[in-house]
């Protein structure tokens, strides 16, 4: 489930429907392994539900809105999605959501209505491709940063166009 906290880290309330939402399960409004989370338009809460192979959207009060995807290798399907980020298509004038589809080795783009738009970057071990992207972060200038855990690198993408690898060090 997803819980809400104050900015100082203390829980707001733990009465059902007030501070948390989602219960364990396989139905559309249930989650098995929420891994990625992002706040979208109108303060909607979007969750990469890894073991249900889906992305789920909720209103900020916990009310279920929609499910995107199902298990599979297809363009609008996922296998263990783990990362999610929001962007805005200024040319078409609408918000979009980017999903790191880990086991399909790709980053996919959807409209917030749930409509599939494109595979931003697909499977492969060459620059601009991924073996296992786990997260996705969007910079203010539209650049996507995507870590690939199996390749030990972070890549920068300009909404689908490979820019370059970001050097990653094992030193801590």
Coordinates of N, CA, C and O in Angstrom, one line a residue:
X1 N 0.8 -1.2 0.0 CA 0.0 0.0 0.0 C 0.9 1.2 0.0 O 2.1 1.2 0.3
X2 N 0.3 2.4 -0.2 CA 1.0 3.6 -0.3 C 0.5 4.4 0.9 O -0.7 4.5 1.2
X3 N 1.4 5.0 1.7 CA 1.1 5.8 2.9 C 1.5 7.2 2.7 O 2.5 7.5 2.0
X4 N 0.8 8.2 3.3 CA 1.2 9.6 3.3 C 1.8 10.0 4.6 O 1.3 9.6 5.6
X5 N 2.7 10.9 4.5 CA 3.4 11.5 5.7 C 3.5 13.0 5.6 O 3.5 13.5 4.5
X6 N 3.7 13.6 6.7 CA 3.9 15.0 6.8 C 5.4 15.3 6.3 O 6.2 14.4 6.3
X7 N 5.7 16.5 6.0 CA 7.0 16.8 5.6 C 8.1 16.5 6.7 O 9.3 16.4 6.3
X8 N 7.7 16.5 7.9 CA 8.7 16.1 9.0 C 8.8 14.6 9.2 O 9.5 14.2 10.1
X9 N 8.1 13.8 8.4 CA 8.2 12.4 8.4 C 7.2 11.7 9.3 O 7.2 10.4 9.3
X10 N 6.4 12.4 10.0 CA 5.4 11.7 10.8 C 4.1 11.4 10.0 O 3.7 12.1 9.1
X11 N 3.5 10.2 10.3 CA 2.3 9.8 9.5 C 1.2 10.8 9.8 O 1.0 11.3 10.9
X12 N 0.4 11.1 8.7 CA -0.8 11.9 8.9 C -1.9 11.2 9.7 O -2.4 11.8 10.7
X13 N -2.2 10.1 9.3 CA -3.3 9.3 9.9 C -3.3 7.9 9.3 O -3.0 7.8 8.2
X14 N -3.7 6.9 10.1 CA -3.7 5.6 9.5 C -5.1 5.0 9.4 O -5.2 3.8 9.4
X15 N -6.1 5.8 9.4 CA -7.5 5.3 9.2 C -7.6 5.0 7.7 O -7.2 5.8 6.9
X16 N -8.2 3.8 7.3 CA -8.3 3.5 5.9 C -9.0 4.6 5.2 O -10.0 5.2 5.6
X17 N -8.4 4.9 4.0 CA -9.0 5.9 3.1 C -8.5 7.3 3.5 O -8.9 8.3 2.8
X18 N -7.8 7.5 4.6 CA -7.4 8.9 4.9 C -5.9 9.1 4.6 O -5.5 10.1 4.1
X19 N -5.1 8.1 4.9 CA -3.6 8.3 4.8 C -3.0 7.3 3.8 O -1.9 7.5 3.3
X20 N -3.6 6.2 3.6 CA -3.1 5.2 2.7 C -4.1 4.7 1.7 O -5.3 4.8 2.0
X21 N -3.6 4.1 0.7 CA -4.5 3.5 -0.3 C -3.8 2.3 -0.9 O -2.6 2.2 -0.9
X22 N -4.6 1.4 -1.5 CA -4.1 0.2 -2.1 C -4.0 -0.9 -1.1 O -3.6 -0.7 0.1
X23 N -4.4 -2.1 -1.5 CA -4.2 -3.3 -0.7 C -3.6 -4.3 -1.6 O -3.5 -4.2 -2.8
X24 N -3.0 -5.4 -0.9 CA -2.3 -6.4 -1.7 C -3.3 -7.2 -2.5 O -4.4 -7.6 -2.1
X25 N -2.9 -7.4 -3.8 CA -3.8 -8.2 -4.6 C -3.5 -8.0 -6.1 O -2.6 -7.2 -6.5
X26 N -4.3 -8.6 -6.9 CA -4.1 -8.6 -8.4 C -5.1 -7.8 -9.2 O -5.0 -7.7 -10.4
X27 N -6.2 -7.4 -8.5 CA -7.2 -6.6 -9.2 C -6.6 -5.2 -9.6 O -5.6 -4.8 -9.1
X28 N -7.3 -4.5 -10.4 CA -6.9 -3.2 -10.9 C -6.6 -2.2 -9.8 O -5.6 -1.5 -9.9
X29 N -7.3 -2.2 -8.8 CA -7.1 -1.2 -7.7 C -6.2 -1.8 -6.6 O -6.1 -1.1 -5.6
X30 N -5.6 -2.9 -6.8 CA -4.7 -3.5 -5.8 C -3.3 -3.6 -6.3 O -3.1 -3.4 -7.5
X31 N -2.4 -3.7 -5.4 CA -0.9 -3.8 -5.8 C -0.2 -5.0 -5.2 O -0.6 -5.4 -4.1
X32 N 0.7 -5.5 -5.9 CA 1.6 -6.6 -5.4 C 3.0 -6.1 -5.0 O 3.6 -6.7 -4.1
X33 N 3.5 -5.2 -5.8 CA 4.8 -4.7 -5.5 C 5.0 -3.3 -6.0 O 5.6 -3.1 -7.1
X34 N 4.5 -2.3 -5.3 CA 4.7 -0.9 -5.8 C 6.1 -0.5 -5.7 O 6.7 -0.5 -4.7
X35 N 6.7 -0.3 -6.9 CA 8.2 0.0 -6.9 C 8.5 1.5 -7.3 O 9.4 2.0 -6.7
X36 N 7.8 2.0 -8.2 CA 8.0 3.4 -8.6 C 6.8 4.2 -8.4 O 5.7 3.7 -8.4
X37 N 7.0 5.5 -8.0 CA 5.9 6.4 -7.8 C 6.2 7.8 -8.3 O 7.4 8.2 -8.2
X38 N 5.2 8.4 -8.8 CA 5.3 9.8 -9.3 C 4.0 10.5 -9.1 O 3.0 9.9 -9.2
X39 N 4.1 11.8 -8.9 CA 2.9 12.6 -8.8 C 2.7 13.3 -10.2 O 3.6 13.9 -10.7
X40 N 1.5 13.1 -10.7 CA 1.1 13.6 -12.0 C 0.2 14.8 -12.0 O 0.0 15.5 -11.0
X41 N -0.5 15.0 -13.1 CA -1.4 16.1 -13.2 C -2.5 16.1 -12.1 O -2.9 15.0 -11.8
X42 N -2.9 17.2 -11.7 CA -4.0 17.3 -10.6 C -3.6 16.5 -9.4 O -4.5 16.0 -8.7
X43 N -2.3 16.4 -9.1 CA -1.8 15.7 -7.9 C -2.2 14.2 -7.9 O -2.4 13.6 -6.8
X44 N -2.5 13.6 -9.1 CA -2.7 12.2 -9.2 C -1.4 11.5 -8.8 O -0.3 12.0 -8.9
X45 N -1.6 10.3 -8.3 CA -0.5 9.4 -7.8 C -0.4 8.2 -8.8 O -1.4 7.5 -8.9
X46 N 0.7 8.1 -9.4 CA 1.0 7.0 -10.4 C 2.0 6.1 -9.8 O 3.0 6.5 -9.3
X47 N 1.7 4.8 -10.0 CA 2.5 3.8 -9.3 C 2.9 2.7 -10.3 O 2.1 2.2 -11.1
X48 N 4.2 2.4 -10.4 CA 4.7 1.2 -11.2 C 4.5 0.0 -10.3 O 5.2 -0.2 -9.3
X49 N 3.5 -0.8 -10.6 CA 3.2 -2.0 -9.8 C 3.9 -3.2 -10.4 O 3.4 -3.9 -11.3
X50 N 5.1 -3.5 -10.0 CA 6.0 -4.4 -10.6 C 5.4 -5.8 -10.8 O 5.5 -6.3 -11.9
X51 N 5.0 -6.4 -9.8 CA 4.5 -7.8 -9.9 C 3.1 -8.0 -10.6 O 2.8 -9.1 -11.0
X52 N 2.4 -6.9 -10.7 CA 1.1 -6.9 -11.5 C 1.4 -6.5 -12.9 O 0.4 -6.4 -13.7
X53 N 2.6 -6.1 -13.3 CA 3.0 -5.8 -14.6 C 2.1 -4.7 -15.2 O 1.6 -4.7 -16.3
X54 N 2.0 -3.6 -14.4 CA 1.1 -2.5 -14.7 C 1.6 -1.2 -14.1 O 2.4 -1.2 -13.2
X55 N 1.0 -0.1 -14.6 CA 1.1 1.2 -14.0 C -0.3 1.5 -13.6 O -1.3 1.4 -14.4
X56 N -0.5 2.0 -12.4 CA -1.8 2.4 -11.8 C -1.9 3.8 -11.4 O -0.9 4.3 -10.8
X57 N -3.0 4.4 -11.7 CA -3.2 5.8 -11.3 C -4.3 5.9 -10.3 O -5.3 5.2 -10.4
X58 N -4.1 6.8 -9.3 CA -5.0 7.0 -8.2 C -5.2 8.5 -8.1 O -4.2 9.3 -8.3
X59 N -6.3 8.9 -7.6 CA -6.5 10.3 -7.2 C -5.7 10.5 -5.8 O -5.5 9.5 -5.2
X60 N -5.4 11.7 -5.4 CA -4.7 11.9 -4.2 C -5.5 11.4 -3.0 O -4.9 11.1 -1.9
X61 N -6.8 11.2 -3.1 CA -7.5 10.6 -1.9 C -7.5 9.1 -1.9 O -8.2 8.5 -1.1
X62 N -6.8 8.5 -2.9 CA -6.8 7.0 -2.9 C -7.7 6.4 -3.9 O -7.7 5.1 -4.1
X63 N -8.6 7.1 -4.5 CA -9.6 6.5 -5.4 C -8.9 6.1 -6.7 O -8.1 6.8 -7.4
X64 N -9.1 4.8 -7.1 CA -8.5 4.3 -8.3 C -9.0 5.0 -9.5 O -10.2 5.2 -9.6
X65 N -8.1 5.3 -10.5 CA -8.5 5.9 -11.7 C -8.3 5.0 -12.9 O -9.3 4.8 -13.7
X66 N -7.1 4.5 -13.1 CA -6.9 3.6 -14.3 C -5.7 2.7 -14.1 O -4.8 3.0 -13.3
X67 N -5.7 1.7 -14.9 CA -4.6 0.8 -15.0 C -4.1 0.9 -16.5 O -4.9 0.9 -17.4
X68 N -2.7 0.9 -16.6 CA -2.1 0.9 -17.9 C -1.3 -0.4 -18.0 O -0.5 -0.7 -17.1
X69 N -1.5 -1.2 -19.1 CA -0.7 -2.3 -19.3 C -1.1 -3.6 -18.7 O -2.0 -3.6 -17.9
X70 N -0.5 -4.7 -19.2 CA -0.7 -6.0 -18.7 C 0.6 -6.8 -19.0 O 1.5 -6.2 -19.7
X71 N 0.8 -8.0 -18.5 CA 2.0 -8.7 -18.7 C 2.2 -9.1 -20.1 O 1.3 -9.6 -20.8
X72 N 3.4 -8.8 -20.7 CA 3.7 -9.2 -22.0 C 4.8 -8.4 -22.6 O 5.2 -7.4 -22.1
X73 N 5.3 -8.8 -23.8 CA 6.4 -8.1 -24.5 C 5.9 -7.0 -25.5 O 6.7 -6.4 -26.1
X74 N 4.6 -6.8 -25.6 CA 4.1 -5.9 -26.6 C 4.4 -4.4 -26.3 O 4.7 -4.1 -25.1
X75 N 4.1 -3.5 -27.2 CA 4.4 -2.1 -27.0 C 3.7 -1.5 -25.8 O 4.3 -0.7 -25.1
X76 N 2.4 -1.9 -25.5 CA 1.7 -1.3 -24.4 C 1.6 -2.3 -23.2 O 0.8 -2.2 -22.3
X77 N 2.6 -3.3 -23.2 CA 2.6 -4.3 -22.1 C 3.9 -4.1 -21.4 O 4.9 -3.5 -21.8
X78 N 3.9 -4.7 -20.2 CA 5.1 -4.6 -19.3 C 5.5 -5.9 -18.8 O 4.7 -6.8 -18.6
X79 N 6.8 -6.1 -18.5 CA 7.3 -7.2 -17.6 C 8.1 -6.5 -16.6 O 9.2 -6.0 -16.8
X80 N 7.6 -6.5 -15.4 CA 8.2 -5.9 -14.2 C 8.6 -4.4 -14.3 O 9.8 -4.0 -14.2
X81 N 7.6 -3.6 -14.6 CA 8.0 -2.1 -14.7 C 8.4 -1.6 -13.3 O 7.8 -2.0 -12.3
X82 N 9.4 -0.8 -13.2 CA 9.9 -0.3 -11.9 C 10.0 1.2 -11.8 O 10.0 1.7 -10.7
X83 N 10.1 1.9 -12.8 CA 10.3 3.4 -12.7 C 9.3 4.1 -13.5 O 8.7 3.6 -14.5
X84 N 9.0 5.4 -13.1 CA 8.0 6.2 -13.7 C 8.3 7.7 -13.5 O 8.8 8.0 -12.5
X85 N 8.0 8.4 -14.5 CA 8.3 9.9 -14.5 C 7.3 10.6 -15.4 O 6.8 10.0 -16.4
X86 N 7.0 11.9 -15.1 CA 6.1 12.7 -15.9 C 6.8 13.7 -16.7 O 7.8 14.3 -16.3
X87 N 6.2 14.0 -17.9 CA 6.7 15.0 -18.7 C 5.5 15.8 -19.3 O 4.4 15.5 -19.0
X88 N 5.9 16.7 -20.2 CA 4.8 17.4 -20.9 C 5.2 17.6 -22.3 O 6.3 18.0 -22.7
X89 N 4.3 17.2 -23.2 CA 4.5 17.3 -24.6 C 4.0 18.7 -25.0 O 2.8 18.9 -25.2
X90 N 4.9 19.7 -25.1 CA 4.5 21.1 -25.4 C 4.0 21.2 -26.8 O 3.2 22.1 -27.1
X91 N 4.5 20.4 -27.7 CA 4.0 20.5 -29.1 C 2.6 20.1 -29.2 O 1.8 20.7 -29.9
X92 N 2.2 19.0 -28.5 CA 0.8 18.5 -28.6 C 0.0 19.0 -27.4 O -1.2 18.8 -27.4
X93 N 0.6 19.6 -26.5 CA -0.1 20.3 -25.4 C -0.8 19.3 -24.4 O -2.0 19.5 -24.1
X94 N -0.1 18.3 -24.0 CA -0.7 17.3 -23.0 C 0.5 16.7 -22.2 O 1.6 16.5 -22.7
X95 N 0.1 16.2 -21.0 CA 1.1 15.5 -20.1 C 1.3 14.1 -20.6 O 0.4 13.5 -21.2
X96 N 2.5 13.6 -20.4 CA 2.9 12.2 -20.8 C 3.6 11.5 -19.6 O 4.1 12.2 -18.7
X97 N 3.6 10.2 -19.6 CA 4.2 9.4 -18.5 C 5.2 8.5 -19.2 O 4.9 7.9 -20.2
X98 N 6.4 8.4 -18.6 CA 7.5 7.5 -19.1 C 7.6 6.4 -18.1 O 7.6 6.6 -16.9
X99 N 7.8 5.2 -18.6 CA 7.8 4.0 -17.7 C 9.1 3.2 -18.1 O 9.3 2.9 -19.3
X100 N 9.9 2.9 -17.0 CA 11.0 2.0 -17.2 C 10.5 0.5 -17.1 O 10.1 0.1 -16.1
X101 N 10.4 -0.1 -18.3 CA 9.9 -1.5 -18.4 C 11.1 -2.5 -18.3 O 11.7 -2.8 -19.3
X102 N 11.4 -2.8 -17.0 CA 12.7 -3.5 -16.7 C 13.0 -4.7 -17.5 O 14.0 -4.8 -18.2
X103 N 12.1 -5.7 -17.5 CA 12.4 -7.0 -18.1 C 12.2 -7.0 -19.6 O 12.7 -7.8 -20.3
X104 N 11.5 -6.0 -20.1 CA 11.4 -5.8 -21.6 C 12.6 -5.0 -22.1 O 12.7 -4.8 -23.3
X105 N 13.4 -4.5 -21.2 CA 14.5 -3.7 -21.5 C 14.2 -2.4 -22.3 O 14.9 -2.1 -23.3
X106 N 13.1 -1.7 -21.9 CA 12.7 -0.5 -22.7 C 12.2 0.6 -21.8 O 11.9 0.4 -20.6
X107 N 12.1 1.7 -22.4 CA 11.4 2.9 -21.8 C 10.2 3.2 -22.7 O 10.4 3.4 -23.9
X108 N 9.0 3.3 -22.1 CA 7.8 3.5 -22.9 C 7.1 4.8 -22.5 O 7.2 5.2 -21.4
X109 N 6.5 5.4 -23.5 CA 5.8 6.7 -23.3 C 4.3 6.5 -23.5 O 3.9 5.9 -24.5
X110 N 3.5 7.0 -22.5 CA 2.0 6.9 -22.6 C 1.4 8.3 -22.4 O 2.0 9.1 -21.7
X111 N 0.2 8.5 -22.9 CA -0.5 9.7 -22.5 C -1.1 9.4 -21.1 O -1.3 8.2 -20.7
X112 N -1.5 10.4 -20.4 CA -2.1 10.1 -19.0 C -3.5 9.5 -19.2 O -4.0 9.1 -18.2
X113 N -4.0 9.5 -20.4 CA -5.3 8.8 -20.6 C -5.1 7.3 -20.6 O -6.1 6.5 -20.6
X114 N -3.9 6.9 -20.7 CA -3.5 5.4 -20.8 C -3.2 5.0 -22.2 O -2.7 3.9 -22.4
X115 N -3.3 5.9 -23.1 CA -3.0 5.5 -24.5 C -1.5 5.4 -24.7 O -0.7 6.3 -24.4
X116 N -1.1 4.3 -25.3 CA 0.3 4.1 -25.6 C 0.8 5.0 -26.7 O 0.0 5.2 -27.7
X117 N 2.0 5.6 -26.6 CA 2.5 6.5 -27.6 C 3.7 5.9 -28.3 O 3.7 5.9 -29.5
X118 N 4.7 5.5 -27.6 CA 5.9 5.0 -28.3 C 6.8 4.3 -27.3 O 6.7 4.4 -26.1
X119 N 7.7 3.5 -27.9 CA 8.8 2.9 -27.2 C 10.0 3.9 -27.4 O 10.4 4.1 -28.5
X120 N 10.3 4.6 -26.3 CA 11.3 5.7 -26.4 C 12.7 5.1 -26.7 O 13.5 5.6 -27.5
X121 N 13.0 4.0 -26.0 CA 14.3 3.3 -26.2 C 14.0 1.8 -25.9 O 13.4 1.5 -25.0
X122 N 14.5 1.0 -26.8 CA 14.2 -0.5 -26.7 C 15.4 -1.3 -26.2 O 16.4 -0.7 -25.7
X123 N 15.3 -2.6 -26.3 CA 16.2 -3.5 -25.8 C 17.5 -3.6 -26.6 O 17.5 -3.5 -27.8
X124 N 18.6 -3.7 -25.9 CA 19.9 -3.8 -26.6 C 21.1 -3.4 -25.7 O 20.8 -2.7 -24.6
X125 N 22.3 -3.7 -26.0 CA 23.4 -3.3 -25.2 C 24.3 -2.2 -25.9 O 25.4 -2.0 -25.5
X126 N 23.7 -1.5 -26.9 CA 24.4 -0.4 -27.5 C 23.9 0.9 -27.0 O 22.8 0.9 -26.3
X127 N 24.6 2.0 -27.2 CA 24.1 3.3 -26.7 C 22.7 3.6 -27.2 O 22.4 3.4 -28.4
X128 N 21.9 4.1 -26.3 CA 20.5 4.4 -26.6 C 19.5 3.2 -26.5 O 18.3 3.3 -26.7
X129 N 20.1 2.0 -26.0 CA 19.3 0.8 -25.8 C 19.5 0.4 -24.3 O 20.5 0.8 -23.7
X130 N 18.7 -0.5 -23.8 CA 18.8 -1.0 -22.4 C 18.6 -2.5 -22.3 O 17.9 -3.1 -23.1
X131 N 19.3 -3.0 -21.3 CA 19.1 -4.4 -20.9 C 18.1 -4.5 -19.8 O 17.2 -5.3 -19.8
X132 N 18.2 -3.6 -18.8 CA 17.3 -3.6 -17.6 C 17.2 -2.3 -17.0 O 17.7 -2.0 -15.9
X133 N 16.4 -1.4 -17.6 CA 16.2 0.0 -17.0 C 15.4 -0.1 -15.7 O 14.3 -0.8 -15.8
X134 N 15.8 0.5 -14.6 CA 15.1 0.3 -13.4 C 14.3 1.6 -13.0 O 13.3 1.5 -12.4
X135 N 14.8 2.7 -13.4 CA 14.1 4.0 -13.0 C 14.2 4.9 -14.2 O 14.9 4.7 -15.2
X136 N 13.5 6.0 -14.1 CA 13.6 7.0 -15.2 C 13.3 8.4 -14.5 O 12.5 8.5 -13.6
X137 N 14.1 9.3 -14.8 CA 14.0 10.7 -14.2 C 14.0 11.7 -15.4 O 14.8 11.5 -16.3
X138 N 13.2 12.7 -15.3 CA 13.1 13.7 -16.3 C 13.5 15.0 -15.8 O 13.0 15.5 -14.8
X139 N 14.5 15.6 -16.5 CA 15.0 16.9 -16.1 C 14.1 18.0 -16.7 O 13.3 17.7 -17.6
X140 N 14.2 19.2 -16.2 CA 13.3 20.3 -16.6 C 13.5 20.6 -18.1 O 12.6 21.1 -18.7
X141 N 14.6 20.3 -18.7 CA 14.8 20.6 -20.1 C 14.3 19.5 -21.1 O 14.6 19.5 -22.3
X142 N 13.7 18.4 -20.5 CA 13.2 17.3 -21.3 C 14.1 16.1 -21.4 O 13.8 15.2 -22.1
X143 N 15.3 16.2 -20.8 CA 16.2 15.1 -20.9 C 15.8 14.0 -19.9 O 15.6 14.2 -18.8
X144 N 15.8 12.8 -20.4 CA 15.5 11.6 -19.6 C 16.8 11.0 -19.1 O 17.8 10.8 -20.0
X145 N 16.9 10.7 -17.9 CA 18.1 9.9 -17.3 C 17.6 8.6 -16.9 O 16.6 8.4 -16.2
X146 N 18.2 7.5 -17.5 CA 17.8 6.2 -17.2 C 19.0 5.3 -16.8 O 19.9 5.1 -17.6
X147 N 18.9 4.8 -15.6 CA 20.0 3.8 -15.2 C 19.7 2.4 -15.7 O 18.5 2.0 -15.7
X148 N 20.7 1.8 -16.2 CA 20.6 0.4 -16.7 C 21.4 -0.5 -15.8 O 22.6 -0.5 -15.9
X149 N 20.8 -1.2 -14.9 CA 21.5 -2.0 -13.9 C 22.4 -3.1 -14.5 O 23.4 -3.4 -13.9
X150 N 22.0 -3.7 -15.5 CA 22.8 -4.8 -16.1 C 24.0 -4.3 -16.9 O 25.0 -5.0 -17.1
X151 N 23.9 -3.0 -17.4 CA 25.0 -2.5 -18.1 C 25.9 -1.6 -17.3 O 26.9 -1.1 -17.7
X152 N 25.5 -1.3 -16.0 CA 26.3 -0.5 -15.1 C 26.5 0.9 -15.6 O 27.5 1.5 -15.5
X153 N 25.4 1.5 -16.2 CA 25.5 2.8 -16.7 C 24.2 3.6 -16.6 O 23.1 3.0 -16.4
X154 N 24.3 4.9 -16.7 CA 23.1 5.8 -16.8 C 23.2 6.4 -18.2 O 24.3 6.9 -18.6
X155 N 22.1 6.4 -18.9 CA 22.1 7.1 -20.2 C 21.2 8.3 -20.2 O 20.2 8.4 -19.5
X156 N 21.6 9.3 -21.0 CA 20.8 10.5 -21.2 C 20.1 10.4 -22.5 O 20.7 10.1 -23.6
X157 N 18.8 10.6 -22.5 CA 18.0 10.5 -23.8 C 17.3 11.9 -23.9 O 16.7 12.4 -23.0
X158 N 17.3 12.4 -25.1 CA 16.5 13.6 -25.4 C 15.2 13.1 -26.1 O 15.1 13.1 -27.3
X159 N 14.2 12.8 -25.2 CA 12.9 12.2 -25.6 C 13.1 11.2 -26.8 O 12.5 11.4 -27.8
X160 N 13.9 10.2 -26.6 CA 14.0 9.2 -27.5 C 15.3 9.2 -28.3 O 15.7 8.2 -28.9
X161 N 16.0 10.3 -28.3 CA 17.3 10.3 -29.1 C 18.4 10.2 -28.1 O 18.5 10.9 -27.1
X162 N 19.3 9.2 -28.3 CA 20.4 9.0 -27.4 C 21.3 10.2 -27.4 O 21.7 10.7 -28.5
X163 N 21.7 10.6 -26.2 CA 22.7 11.8 -26.1 C 24.1 11.2 -25.8 O 25.0 11.4 -26.6
X164 N 24.1 10.5 -24.7 CA 25.4 9.9 -24.3 C 25.3 9.1 -23.0 O 24.3 9.3 -22.3
X165 N 26.3 8.3 -22.7 CA 26.4 7.6 -21.5 C 26.9 8.6 -20.4 O 27.7 9.5 -20.7
X166 N 26.4 8.5 -19.2 CA 26.9 9.2 -18.1 C 27.9 8.3 -17.3 O 27.5 7.2 -17.0
X167 N 29.1 8.8 -17.1 CA 30.1 7.9 -16.4 C 29.6 7.6 -15.0 O 29.2 8.4 -14.3
X168 N 29.7 6.3 -14.7 CA 29.3 5.8 -13.4 C 30.5 5.1 -12.8 O 31.1 4.3 -13.4
X169 N 30.7 5.4 -11.5 CA 31.9 4.9 -10.8 C 31.4 3.9 -9.7 O 30.3 4.2 -9.1
X170 N 32.1 2.9 -9.4 CA 31.7 2.0 -8.3 C 32.2 2.5 -7.0 O 31.9 1.9 -5.9
X171 N 33.1 3.5 -7.0 CA 33.6 4.0 -5.7 C 32.5 4.7 -4.9 O 31.7 5.5 -5.5
X172 N 32.5 4.5 -3.7 CA 31.6 5.1 -2.8 C 32.3 6.0 -1.7 O 33.2 5.7 -1.2

